[in-house]
PDB file of C-alpha atoms in Angstrom:
ATOM      1  CA  MET G 588       6.152   3.024  28.334  1.00  0.00           C
ATOM      2  CA  PRO G 589       5.516   1.342  25.256  1.00  0.00           C
ATOM      3  CA  LYS G 590       5.344   2.941  21.424  1.00  0.00           C
ATOM      4  CA  THR G 591       1.419   3.259  20.364  1.00  0.00           C
ATOM      5  CA  ARG G 592       0.834   2.494  17.068  1.00  0.00           C
ATOM      6  CA  LYS G 593      -1.327   4.973  15.003  1.00  0.00           C
ATOM      7  CA  LYS G 594      -5.157   3.484  13.922  1.00  0.00           C
ATOM      8  CA  GLU G 595      -4.920   2.428  10.442  1.00  0.00           C
ATOM      9  CA  SER G 596      -7.790   2.087   7.990  1.00  0.00           C
ATOM     10  CA  PRO G 597      -8.243  -0.641   6.191  1.00  0.00           C
ATOM     11  CA  PRO G 598      -6.352  -0.885   3.232  1.00  0.00           C
ATOM     12  CA  GLU G 599      -8.324  -0.445  -0.144  1.00  0.00           C
ATOM     13  CA  PHE G 600      -8.939  -3.573  -3.125  1.00  0.00           C
ATOM     14  CA  TYR G 601      -8.557  -2.896  -6.584  1.00  0.00           C
ATOM     15  CA  THR G 602      -7.857  -5.224  -9.473  1.00  0.00           C
ATOM     16  CA  ALA G 603      -4.946  -5.793 -11.636  1.00  0.00           C
ATOM     17  CA  THR G 604      -7.492  -4.978 -14.503  1.00  0.00           C
ATOM     18  CA  ASP G 605      -7.702  -1.326 -12.639  1.00  0.00           C
ATOM     19  CA  PHE G 606      -4.015  -0.562 -13.537  1.00  0.00           C
ATOM     20  CA  LEU G 607      -4.813  -1.954 -17.032  1.00  0.00           C
ATOM     21  CA  ARG G 608      -7.467   0.482 -17.402  1.00  0.00           C
ATOM     22  CA  GLY G 609      -6.066   3.867 -17.205  1.00  0.00           C
ATOM     23  CA  GLN G 610      -6.363   3.931 -13.282  1.00  0.00           C
ATOM     24  CA  ALA G 611      -2.934   3.168 -12.498  1.00  0.00           C
ATOM     25  CA  SER G 612      -2.075   7.081 -12.291  1.00  0.00           C
ATOM     26  CA  LYS G 613      -4.678   7.844  -9.878  1.00  0.00           C
ATOM     27  CA  ILE G 614      -4.230   4.815  -7.394  1.00  0.00           C
ATOM     28  CA  PHE G 615      -0.041   6.260  -7.668  1.00  0.00           C
ATOM     29  CA  LYS G 616      -1.123   9.903  -5.774  1.00  0.00           C
ATOM     30  CA  GLU G 617      -3.534   8.300  -3.646  1.00  0.00           C
ATOM     31  CA  VAL G 618      -0.950   6.070  -1.869  1.00  0.00           C
ATOM     32  CA  SER G 619       1.590   8.669  -2.504  1.00  0.00           C
ATOM     33  CA  ASN G 620      -0.123  11.976  -0.523  1.00  0.00           C
ATOM     34  CA  GLU G 621      -2.168  10.183   1.974  1.00  0.00           C
ATOM     35  CA  ASP G 622      -0.017   7.055   2.724  1.00  0.00           C
ATOM     36  CA  LYS G 623      -2.824   4.796   1.426  1.00  0.00           C
ATOM     37  CA  VAL G 624      -2.211   1.009   1.540  1.00  0.00           C
ATOM     38  CA  VAL G 625      -3.623  -0.712  -1.762  1.00  0.00           C
ATOM     39  CA  LEU G 626      -3.553  -4.161  -2.317  1.00  0.00           C
ATOM     40  CA  VAL G 627      -3.856  -5.261  -6.081  1.00  0.00           C
ATOM     41  CA  THR G 628      -5.923  -8.630  -6.822  1.00  0.00           C
ATOM     42  CA  SER G 629      -6.045 -10.680  -9.365  1.00  0.00           C
ATOM     43  CA  HIS G 630      -8.791 -13.285  -9.901  1.00  0.00           C
ATOM     44  CA  GLY G 631     -10.249 -12.437  -6.314  1.00  0.00           C
ATOM     45  CA  LYS G 632      -7.490 -13.226  -4.673  1.00  0.00           C
ATOM     46  CA  PRO G 633      -4.470 -10.528  -3.458  1.00  0.00           C
ATOM     47  CA  ASN G 634      -1.637 -10.426  -5.575  1.00  0.00           C
ATOM     48  CA  ALA G 635       0.568  -7.241  -4.828  1.00  0.00           C
ATOM     49  CA  VAL G 636       0.436  -4.438  -1.978  1.00  0.00           C
ATOM     50  CA  VAL G 637       1.030  -0.609  -3.561  1.00  0.00           C
ATOM     51  CA  ILE G 638       2.640   1.985  -0.376  1.00  0.00           C
ATOM     52  CA  SER G 639       4.372   4.954  -0.764  1.00  0.00           C
ATOM     53  CA  TYR G 640       8.468   5.582  -0.748  1.00  0.00           C
ATOM     54  CA  GLU G 641       8.072   6.812   2.245  1.00  0.00           C
ATOM     55  CA  ARG G 642       5.855   4.144   4.212  1.00  0.00           C
ATOM     56  CA  TYR G 643       9.170   2.020   2.084  1.00  0.00           C
ATOM     57  CA  LYS G 644      11.525   3.409   3.350  1.00  0.00           C
ATOM     58  CA  LYS G 645      10.300   3.390   7.422  1.00  0.00           C
ATOM     59  CA  LEU G 646       9.621  -0.634   6.590  1.00  0.00           C
ATOM     60  CA  LYS G 647      13.164  -1.203   5.003  1.00  0.00           C
ATOM     61  CA  TYR G 648      15.201   0.578   7.329  1.00  0.00           C
ATOM     62  CA  ASN G 649      12.910  -0.844  10.300  1.00  0.00           C
ATOM     63  CA  ASP G 650      15.263  -3.531  11.450  1.00  0.00           C
ATOM     64  CA  GLU G 651      12.424  -5.355  12.729  1.00  0.00           C
ATOM     65  CA  VAL G 652      11.101  -5.738   9.426  1.00  0.00           C
ATOM     66  CA  ASP G 653      12.824  -7.592   6.651  1.00  0.00           C
ATOM     67  CA  ILE G 654      10.980  -6.394   3.151  1.00  0.00           C
TER      68      ILE G 654
END
């Protein structure tokens, strides 16, 4: 039987400036505590992704994903 994936909520977007305005701690707590995915934009374009360490480990040690 195929594995079903849980429905993911869409990622939240933050600007690089949000991190400079002292929101980094709040964003990191949300990502870690709520297992959210955050996209960081710069000049309106996606530039980076922030994920929890637990999610990173799952991806890192999944043979189907190369990160």
